[in-house]
Amino acid sequence: LLCHYNNWDPVMVGIRRIFAFICRKHRIQSSRRQRTV
């Protein structure tokens, strides 16, 4: 299990980065919409 976890660790980090990037994009769009409205 530890070996599998170590192999998947970098993959999870990449997924977290992508997820955080999408969240930032969504937050910026939502904040812009609120400002315009």
Coordinates of C-alpha atoms in Angstrom, one line a residue:
L1 CA 0.0 0.0 0.0
L2 CA 2.8 2.4 0.9
C3 CA 4.5 1.8 -2.5
H4 CA 1.2 2.5 -4.3
Y5 CA 0.6 5.6 -2.2
N6 CA 4.1 6.9 -3.0
N7 CA 3.5 6.3 -6.8
W8 CA 0.1 8.1 -6.7
D9 CA 1.3 11.0 -4.5
P10 CA 2.7 13.2 -7.4
V11 CA -0.5 12.4 -9.4
M12 CA -2.7 13.6 -6.5
V13 CA -0.5 16.8 -6.2
G14 CA -1.1 17.4 -9.9
I15 CA -4.9 16.9 -9.6
R16 CA -4.9 19.3 -6.6
R17 CA -3.1 21.9 -8.6
I18 CA -5.5 21.6 -11.6
F19 CA -8.5 21.6 -9.2
A20 CA -7.2 24.7 -7.4
F21 CA -6.5 26.4 -10.8
I22 CA -10.1 25.7 -11.9
C23 CA -11.4 27.0 -8.5
R24 CA -9.4 30.2 -9.0
K25 CA -10.8 30.7 -12.5
H26 CA -14.4 30.1 -11.3
R27 CA -14.0 32.5 -8.4
I28 CA -12.6 35.2 -10.6
Q29 CA -15.5 34.8 -13.0
S30 CA -18.1 34.8 -10.2
S31 CA -16.5 37.9 -8.6
R32 CA -16.6 39.7 -11.9
R33 CA -20.2 38.8 -12.4
Q34 CA -21.1 40.1 -9.0
R35 CA -19.3 43.4 -9.6
T36 CA -21.0 43.9 -13.0
V37 CA -24.4 43.1 -11.4

